[in-house]
């Protein structure tokens, strides 16, 4: 497949792996965090970690927005879905995320009109087709997804689709990274940076990582060779005592991002003072809500939302997994009480969640191949 | 039901599907198709001119970047130089 096959070549992969082996200091342990859940998915689907030396450890970051949604926000969404005359729409993975009293899928089974959509535009279409109903879109995602919600809201406003609204849970990537870097129980040597978030925000927002924390970051694509090359670029920076922002994913990521997308985000959203992240707690200026100009489309203003904070289940260690403190299989309930079919924690729900990636690709039982 | 499989979870900020423009429906709206032939309507407001044949990187129904224009070199070719 054009645009993809070029980045899955096994021979090139082995050559890159050999270069990585030649770059690392055998006496040093390297701990690199892949920020995006998509990178986690690629690493375990293609066995990228099998090609790395034992002293290069990959840990999984908080870059799966489904995984960081706290239970209270899921409960809020379910409460709105049960409102009379509401059609509640969301992406597929959100339907299985457990709140304190079940999932949106279970709410649907109990009679709520919950519909899966592939884009916010689909939700707007449902609103046009059902003028007698209130159509709510459960907006989740980082800066990659937020422009899609923003453009849809701009269309809704321009067309006067008054029965459409948005329950906004969009988050931003920089604040949690800063929180992780401030965390005393986490020692990281570098970051595999988020590729598609960067198509929107560019590489510049990540300059604080080398600037303030003296860590290298490489913006990376999502094919196996992209990830391998990014690991090599980070290790080369460390070997040469450099730390800077490098862009491995130049084929789609301009250093300055997409200015039009940033302008759209600025118009439709504004930062919340605080937003709760599962496992990471409240992080300042890390969540988006609709701006005053779009307040008429804010589901939180249109419907009663309980807004009750719910503690994570005690057995679940998603927070430590999201911070890279423990590996997924080290969680007490991994693969036993918590499985993709019956997830306790959100990391087991999304295909991008670190626990689901380990579970689905059997990585916790496989032995490393000899390079 | 889930977004899992070859394609990633839509919400995770990392799904980027290469799609080719088949037809322009309206300003900022294009009918696009994946390599497998799955067609859907895509918002193209964030890009400049797109035309039938343009290759786009699409996330959650929105084109984030132009990968290849029928009249220009592809981003892949440019990256290789």
Tab-separated table of N, CA and C in Angstrom, chain A residues 66-195:
chain	number	residue	atom	x	y	z
A	66	UNK	N	-8.971	8.545	25.471
A	66	UNK	CA	-10.008	7.693	26.052
A	66	UNK	C	-9.533	7.213	27.429
A	67	UNK	N	-8.249	6.877	27.506
A	67	UNK	CA	-7.707	6.307	28.746
A	67	UNK	C	-7.648	7.329	29.879
A	68	UNK	N	-7.601	8.592	29.565
A	68	UNK	CA	-7.442	9.589	30.626
A	68	UNK	C	-8.772	10.224	31.054
A	69	UNK	N	-9.885	9.776	30.446
A	69	UNK	CA	-11.196	10.319	30.833
A	69	UNK	C	-11.572	9.784	32.221
A	70	UNK	N	-11.801	10.668	33.195
A	70	UNK	CA	-12.164	10.176	34.525
A	70	UNK	C	-13.597	9.657	34.559
A	71	UNK	N	-13.853	8.787	35.513
A	71	UNK	CA	-15.164	8.122	35.578
A	71	UNK	C	-16.305	9.136	35.730
A	72	UNK	N	-16.055	10.214	36.442
A	72	UNK	CA	-17.101	11.210	36.664
A	72	UNK	C	-17.595	11.817	35.364
A	73	UNK	N	-16.678	12.033	34.413
A	73	UNK	CA	-17.093	12.612	33.122
A	73	UNK	C	-17.909	11.591	32.315
A	74	UNK	N	-17.565	10.307	32.437
A	74	UNK	CA	-18.371	9.276	31.767
A	74	UNK	C	-19.774	9.273	32.368
A	75	UNK	N	-19.843	9.351	33.702
A	75	UNK	CA	-21.160	9.409	34.371
A	75	UNK	C	-21.956	10.612	33.872
A	76	UNK	N	-21.279	11.742	33.711
A	76	UNK	CA	-21.953	12.948	33.217
A	76	UNK	C	-22.534	12.697	31.818
A	77	UNK	N	-21.736	12.072	30.968
A	77	UNK	CA	-22.192	11.773	29.611
A	77	UNK	C	-23.403	10.856	29.626
A	78	UNK	N	-23.350	9.839	30.493
A	78	UNK	CA	-24.467	8.889	30.578
A	78	UNK	C	-25.728	9.604	31.079
A	79	UNK	N	-25.554	10.523	32.033
A	79	UNK	CA	-26.707	11.280	32.555
A	79	UNK	C	-27.360	12.088	31.427
A	80	UNK	N	-26.540	12.707	30.591
A	80	UNK	CA	-27.091	13.477	29.461
A	80	UNK	C	-27.786	12.536	28.471
A	81	UNK	N	-27.162	11.376	28.244
A	81	UNK	CA	-27.738	10.412	27.293
A	81	UNK	C	-29.130	9.957	27.731
A	82	UNK	N	-29.369	9.922	29.050
A	82	UNK	CA	-30.671	9.481	29.566
A	82	UNK	C	-31.715	10.596	29.586
A	83	UNK	N	-31.319	11.814	29.229
A	83	UNK	CA	-32.293	12.907	29.192
A	83	UNK	C	-33.344	12.638	28.106
A	84	UNK	N	-34.566	13.032	28.393
A	84	UNK	CA	-35.684	12.839	27.461
A	84	UNK	C	-35.379	13.512	26.109
A	85	UNK	N	-35.545	12.796	25.034
A	85	UNK	CA	-35.423	13.385	23.701
A	85	UNK	C	-34.003	13.585	23.215
A	86	UNK	N	-33.035	13.011	23.929
A	86	UNK	CA	-31.632	13.186	23.536
A	86	UNK	C	-31.145	12.013	22.691
A	87	UNK	N	-30.466	12.339	21.603
A	87	UNK	CA	-29.674	11.340	20.867
A	87	UNK	C	-28.230	11.638	21.209
A	88	UNK	N	-27.566	10.698	21.841
A	88	UNK	CA	-26.204	10.926	22.322
A	88	UNK	C	-25.231	10.214	21.383
A	89	UNK	N	-24.275	10.944	20.848
A	89	UNK	CA	-23.366	10.338	19.866
A	89	UNK	C	-21.919	10.407	20.372
A	90	UNK	N	-21.169	9.380	20.039
A	90	UNK	CA	-19.757	9.363	20.462
A	90	UNK	C	-18.983	8.399	19.577
A	91	UNK	N	-17.648	8.485	19.659
A	91	UNK	CA	-16.799	7.526	18.959
A	91	UNK	C	-16.955	6.154	19.617
A	92	UNK	N	-16.640	5.099	18.865
A	92	UNK	CA	-16.898	3.735	19.328
A	92	UNK	C	-16.224	3.377	20.631
A	93	UNK	N	-14.960	3.769	20.785
A	93	UNK	CA	-14.238	3.349	21.985
A	93	UNK	C	-14.839	3.927	23.259
A	94	UNK	N	-15.419	5.127	23.147
A	94	UNK	CA	-15.991	5.754	24.346
A	94	UNK	C	-17.180	4.966	24.885
A	95	UNK	N	-17.828	4.192	24.000
A	95	UNK	CA	-19.040	3.490	24.432
A	95	UNK	C	-18.743	2.420	25.469
A	96	UNK	N	-17.493	1.963	25.510
A	96	UNK	CA	-17.169	0.857	26.429
A	96	UNK	C	-16.419	1.327	27.669
A	97	UNK	N	-16.185	2.631	27.776
A	97	UNK	CA	-15.442	3.136	28.940
A	97	UNK	C	-16.344	3.112	30.171
A	98	UNK	N	-15.920	2.419	31.221
A	98	UNK	CA	-16.801	2.309	32.384
A	98	UNK	C	-16.847	3.585	33.222
A	99	UNK	N	-18.067	4.002	33.548
A	99	UNK	CA	-18.263	5.023	34.578
A	99	UNK	C	-18.511	4.300	35.887
A	100	UNK	N	-19.016	5.031	36.878
A	100	UNK	CA	-19.214	4.358	38.171
A	100	UNK	C	-20.441	3.449	38.146
A	101	UNK	N	-21.369	3.715	37.181
A	101	UNK	CA	-22.569	2.870	37.129
A	101	UNK	C	-22.787	2.336	35.719
A	102	UNK	N	-21.720	1.918	35.080
A	102	UNK	CA	-21.876	1.302	33.772
A	102	UNK	C	-21.285	2.127	32.647
A	103	UNK	N	-21.547	1.674	31.415
A	103	UNK	CA	-20.971	2.296	30.227
A	103	UNK	C	-22.084	2.899	29.376
A	104	UNK	N	-21.691	3.658	28.374
A	104	UNK	CA	-22.681	4.187	27.435
A	104	UNK	C	-23.365	3.050	26.669
A	105	UNK	N	-22.617	1.987	26.434
A	105	UNK	CA	-23.202	0.830	25.749
A	105	UNK	C	-24.317	0.231	26.605
A	106	UNK	N	-24.080	0.168	27.909
A	106	UNK	CA	-25.108	-0.353	28.814
A	106	UNK	C	-26.278	0.626	28.919
A	107	UNK	N	-25.964	1.917	28.839
A	107	UNK	CA	-27.036	2.924	28.851
A	107	UNK	C	-27.916	2.741	27.620
A	108	UNK	N	-27.276	2.427	26.499
A	108	UNK	CA	-28.034	2.175	25.254
A	108	UNK	C	-28.943	0.954	25.435
A	109	UNK	N	-28.369	-0.088	26.044
A	109	UNK	CA	-29.167	-1.294	26.284
A	109	UNK	C	-30.343	-0.996	27.209
A	110	UNK	N	-30.160	-0.004	28.088
A	110	UNK	CA	-31.225	0.334	29.040
A	110	UNK	C	-32.239	1.312	28.437
A	111	UNK	N	-32.046	1.671	27.181
A	111	UNK	CA	-33.062	2.486	26.521
A	111	UNK	C	-32.615	3.846	26.028
A	112	UNK	N	-31.427	4.293	26.446
A	112	UNK	CA	-30.943	5.597	25.959
A	112	UNK	C	-30.603	5.484	24.469
A	113	UNK	N	-30.795	6.564	23.738
A	113	UNK	CA	-30.486	6.553	22.297
A	113	UNK	C	-29.026	6.985	22.124
A	114	UNK	N	-28.131	6.009	22.158
A	114	UNK	CA	-26.689	6.279	22.040
A	114	UNK	C	-26.237	5.750	20.686
A	115	UNK	N	-25.578	6.602	19.917
A	115	UNK	CA	-25.170	6.185	18.569
A	115	UNK	C	-23.672	6.404	18.363
A	116	UNK	N	-23.041	5.430	17.727
A	116	UNK	CA	-21.618	5.559	17.424
A	116	UNK	C	-21.447	6.347	16.127
A	117	UNK	N	-20.515	7.272	16.142
A	117	UNK	CA	-20.216	8.037	14.925
A	117	UNK	C	-18.712	7.951	14.647
A	118	UNK	N	-18.341	8.217	13.398
A	118	UNK	CA	-16.931	8.211	13.021
A	118	UNK	C	-16.346	9.616	12.974
A	119	UNK	N	-17.224	10.622	12.984
A	119	UNK	CA	-16.735	11.991	13.021
A	119	UNK	C	-17.831	12.877	13.595
A	120	UNK	N	-17.455	14.046	14.134
A	120	UNK	CA	-18.479	14.970	14.632
A	120	UNK	C	-19.453	15.381	13.540
A	121	UNK	N	-18.966	15.389	12.299
A	121	UNK	CA	-19.827	15.733	11.169
A	121	UNK	C	-21.002	14.755	11.055
A	122	UNK	N	-20.748	13.480	11.367
A	122	UNK	CA	-21.840	12.487	11.381
A	122	UNK	C	-22.889	12.868	12.413
A	123	UNK	N	-22.419	13.364	13.564
A	123	UNK	CA	-23.358	13.752	14.626
A	123	UNK	C	-24.205	14.939	14.178
A	124	UNK	N	-23.572	15.871	13.477
A	124	UNK	CA	-24.315	17.033	12.967
A	124	UNK	C	-25.361	16.591	11.940
A	125	UNK	N	-24.984	15.605	11.151
A	125	UNK	CA	-25.933	15.083	10.153
A	125	UNK	C	-27.151	14.467	10.860
A	126	UNK	N	-26.893	13.741	11.952
A	126	UNK	CA	-28.003	13.154	12.723
A	126	UNK	C	-28.911	14.273	13.246
A	127	UNK	N	-28.298	15.374	13.667
A	127	UNK	CA	-29.085	16.498	14.188
A	127	UNK	C	-29.974	17.093	13.096
A	128	UNK	N	-29.416	17.234	11.898
A	128	UNK	CA	-30.229	17.777	10.786
A	128	UNK	C	-31.395	16.847	10.464
A	129	UNK	N	-31.119	15.526	10.558
A	129	UNK	CA	-32.147	14.542	10.179
A	129	UNK	C	-33.198	14.329	11.273
A	130	UNK	N	-32.889	14.805	12.491
A	130	UNK	CA	-33.810	14.595	13.618
A	130	UNK	C	-34.084	15.918	14.338
A	131	UNK	N	-34.778	16.827	13.662
A	131	UNK	CA	-34.955	18.161	14.240
A	131	UNK	C	-35.756	18.171	15.541
A	132	UNK	N	-36.517	17.113	15.787
A	132	UNK	CA	-37.319	17.089	17.020
A	132	UNK	C	-36.507	16.588	18.216
A	133	UNK	N	-35.287	16.092	17.961
A	133	UNK	CA	-34.458	15.567	19.051
A	133	UNK	C	-33.308	16.519	19.337
A	134	UNK	N	-32.747	16.372	20.526
A	134	UNK	CA	-31.526	17.078	20.883
A	134	UNK	C	-30.357	16.120	20.631
A	135	UNK	N	-29.431	16.500	19.778
A	135	UNK	CA	-28.302	15.620	19.455
A	135	UNK	C	-27.042	16.166	20.131
A	136	UNK	N	-26.455	15.317	20.960
A	136	UNK	CA	-25.273	15.712	21.729
A	136	UNK	C	-24.083	14.889	21.248
A	137	UNK	N	-22.968	15.558	20.999
A	137	UNK	CA	-21.737	14.854	20.620
A	137	UNK	C	-20.769	14.864	21.795
A	138	UNK	N	-20.311	13.671	22.176
A	138	UNK	CA	-19.334	13.521	23.271
A	138	UNK	C	-17.956	13.732	22.651
A	139	UNK	N	-17.427	14.937	22.808
A	139	UNK	CA	-16.156	15.284	22.165
A	139	UNK	C	-14.985	14.905	23.058
A	140	UNK	N	-14.131	14.035	22.527
A	140	UNK	CA	-12.948	13.563	23.247
A	140	UNK	C	-11.770	13.641	22.303
A	141	UNK	N	-10.599	13.953	22.836
A	141	UNK	CA	-9.409	13.899	21.999
A	141	UNK	C	-8.472	15.068	22.243
A	142	UNK	N	-7.268	14.906	21.734
A	142	UNK	CA	-6.249	15.951	21.856
A	142	UNK	C	-6.436	16.985	20.728
A	143	UNK	N	-5.395	17.737	20.484
A	143	UNK	CA	-5.487	18.807	19.480
A	143	UNK	C	-5.681	18.263	18.065
A	144	UNK	N	-5.458	16.982	17.867
A	144	UNK	CA	-5.715	16.401	16.545
A	144	UNK	C	-7.202	16.352	16.267
A	145	UNK	N	-7.968	15.962	17.269
A	145	UNK	CA	-9.405	15.757	17.106
A	145	UNK	C	-10.198	17.046	17.298
A	146	UNK	N	-9.667	17.930	18.130
A	146	UNK	CA	-10.411	19.158	18.471
A	146	UNK	C	-10.772	20.004	17.237
A	147	UNK	N	-9.898	20.132	16.215
A	147	UNK	CA	-10.314	20.925	15.048
A	147	UNK	C	-11.549	20.360	14.356
A	148	UNK	N	-11.690	19.031	14.374
A	148	UNK	CA	-12.850	18.416	13.742
A	148	UNK	C	-14.126	18.837	14.475
A	149	UNK	N	-14.064	18.828	15.813
A	149	UNK	CA	-15.209	19.284	16.600
A	149	UNK	C	-15.464	20.771	16.336
A	150	UNK	N	-14.364	21.543	16.303
A	150	UNK	CA	-14.504	22.992	16.116
A	150	UNK	C	-15.147	23.309	14.763
A	151	UNK	N	-14.672	22.664	13.713
A	151	UNK	CA	-15.232	22.937	12.378
A	151	UNK	C	-16.702	22.540	12.319
A	152	UNK	N	-17.046	21.440	12.999
A	152	UNK	CA	-18.441	20.995	13.012
A	152	UNK	C	-19.316	22.016	13.729
A	153	UNK	N	-18.812	22.532	14.856
A	153	UNK	CA	-19.588	23.548	15.592
A	153	UNK	C	-19.742	24.823	14.764
A	154	UNK	N	-18.701	25.167	14.014
A	154	UNK	CA	-18.800	26.357	13.157
A	154	UNK	C	-19.870	26.150	12.082
A	155	UNK	N	-19.934	24.928	11.555
A	155	UNK	CA	-20.980	24.633	10.565
A	155	UNK	C	-22.363	24.691	11.215
A	156	UNK	N	-22.459	24.096	12.420
A	156	UNK	CA	-23.751	24.077	13.122
A	156	UNK	C	-24.232	25.509	13.366
A	157	UNK	N	-23.297	26.371	13.753
A	157	UNK	CA	-23.660	27.766	14.030
A	157	UNK	C	-24.065	28.479	12.735
A	158	UNK	N	-23.281	28.272	11.689
A	158	UNK	CA	-23.574	28.940	10.419
A	158	UNK	C	-24.919	28.499	9.851
A	159	UNK	N	-25.230	27.202	10.044
A	159	UNK	CA	-26.494	26.676	9.497
A	159	UNK	C	-27.653	26.846	10.470
A	160	UNK	N	-27.359	27.267	11.694
A	160	UNK	CA	-28.408	27.429	12.697
A	160	UNK	C	-29.016	26.111	13.142
A	161	UNK	N	-28.184	25.085	13.283
A	161	UNK	CA	-28.690	23.778	13.739
A	161	UNK	C	-28.790	23.839	15.267
A	162	UNK	N	-29.942	24.283	15.735
A	162	UNK	CA	-30.086	24.611	17.163
A	162	UNK	C	-30.217	23.378	18.046
A	163	UNK	N	-30.517	22.215	17.453
A	163	UNK	CA	-30.694	21.014	18.283
A	163	UNK	C	-29.390	20.211	18.410
A	164	UNK	N	-28.268	20.840	18.066
A	164	UNK	CA	-26.959	20.168	18.174
A	164	UNK	C	-26.174	20.805	19.307
A	165	UNK	N	-25.505	19.967	20.098
A	165	UNK	CA	-24.623	20.512	21.139
A	165	UNK	C	-23.471	19.552	21.391
A	166	UNK	N	-22.512	20.028	22.139
A	166	UNK	CA	-21.271	19.282	22.317
A	166	UNK	C	-20.940	19.172	23.810
A	167	UNK	N	-20.700	17.951	24.273
A	167	UNK	CA	-20.214	17.725	25.642
A	167	UNK	C	-18.693	17.628	25.525
A	168	UNK	N	-18.038	18.712	25.848
A	168	UNK	CA	-16.631	18.858	25.474
A	168	UNK	C	-15.672	18.292	26.521
A	169	UNK	N	-14.860	17.345	26.085
A	169	UNK	CA	-13.829	16.750	26.937
A	169	UNK	C	-12.475	16.788	26.236
A	170	UNK	N	-12.290	17.721	25.341
A	170	UNK	CA	-11.006	17.813	24.655
A	170	UNK	C	-9.912	18.232	25.636
A	171	UNK	N	-8.737	17.685	25.402
A	171	UNK	CA	-7.590	17.985	26.280
A	171	UNK	C	-6.397	18.412	25.431
A	172	UNK	N	-5.430	18.991	26.096
A	172	UNK	CA	-4.231	19.462	25.396
A	172	UNK	C	-3.018	18.656	25.862
A	173	UNK	N	-2.027	18.540	25.025
A	173	UNK	CA	-0.948	17.575	25.280
A	173	UNK	C	0.180	18.133	26.150
A	174	UNK	N	0.436	19.416	26.071
A	174	UNK	CA	1.617	19.941	26.776
A	174	UNK	C	1.497	19.872	28.309
A	175	UNK	N	0.349	20.276	28.910
A	175	UNK	CA	0.288	20.260	30.378
A	175	UNK	C	0.554	18.886	31.022
A	176	UNK	N	-0.008	17.785	30.487
A	176	UNK	CA	0.312	16.502	31.138
A	176	UNK	C	1.778	16.111	30.987
A	177	UNK	N	2.393	16.510	29.869
A	177	UNK	CA	3.823	16.195	29.717
A	177	UNK	C	4.638	16.947	30.764
A	178	UNK	N	4.247	18.197	30.991
A	178	UNK	CA	4.963	18.976	32.012
A	178	UNK	C	4.745	18.342	33.391
A	179	UNK	N	3.492	17.897	33.648
A	179	UNK	CA	3.195	17.254	34.938
A	179	UNK	C	4.041	15.990	35.106
A	180	UNK	N	4.187	15.229	34.030
A	180	UNK	CA	4.998	14.006	34.106
A	180	UNK	C	6.455	14.336	34.388
A	181	UNK	N	6.946	15.376	33.730
A	181	UNK	CA	8.350	15.745	33.918
A	181	UNK	C	8.602	16.267	35.333
A	182	UNK	N	7.558	16.787	35.973
A	182	UNK	CA	7.693	17.266	37.351
A	182	UNK	C	7.530	16.129	38.361
A	183	UNK	N	7.059	14.969	37.892
A	183	UNK	CA	6.771	13.859	38.796
A	183	UNK	C	8.066	13.292	39.374
A	184	UNK	N	8.157	13.206	40.710
A	184	UNK	CA	9.413	12.752	41.324
A	184	UNK	C	9.679	11.264	41.125
A	185	UNK	N	8.609	10.477	40.864
A	185	UNK	CA	8.829	9.019	40.779
A	185	UNK	C	9.065	8.554	39.342
A	186	UNK	N	9.361	9.482	38.467
A	186	UNK	CA	9.546	9.090	37.071
A	186	UNK	C	10.853	9.641	36.527
A	187	UNK	N	11.704	8.744	36.037
A	187	UNK	CA	12.961	9.196	35.439
A	187	UNK	C	12.931	8.793	33.963
A	188	UNK	N	12.942	9.795	33.123
A	188	UNK	CA	12.898	9.525	31.686
A	188	UNK	C	14.124	10.128	31.008
A	189	UNK	N	14.560	9.473	29.934
A	189	UNK	CA	15.719	9.999	29.195
A	189	UNK	C	15.317	10.735	27.928
A	190	UNK	N	14.091	10.495	27.446
A	190	UNK	CA	13.669	11.168	26.221
A	190	UNK	C	12.254	10.773	25.848
A	191	UNK	N	11.729	11.485	24.853
A	191	UNK	CA	10.329	11.283	24.446
A	191	UNK	C	10.221	10.998	22.957
A	192	UNK	N	9.381	10.018	22.631
A	192	UNK	CA	8.909	9.850	21.252
A	192	UNK	C	7.663	10.720	21.160
A	193	UNK	N	7.756	11.811	20.418
A	193	UNK	CA	6.716	12.840	20.448
A	193	UNK	C	5.507	12.494	19.601
A	194	UNK	N	4.373	13.112	19.926
A	194	UNK	CA	3.109	12.798	19.253
A	194	UNK	C	3.068	13.313	17.821
A	195	UNK	N	2.854	12.417	16.880
A	195	UNK	CA	2.942	12.769	15.465
A	195	UNK	C	1.764	13.574	14.966
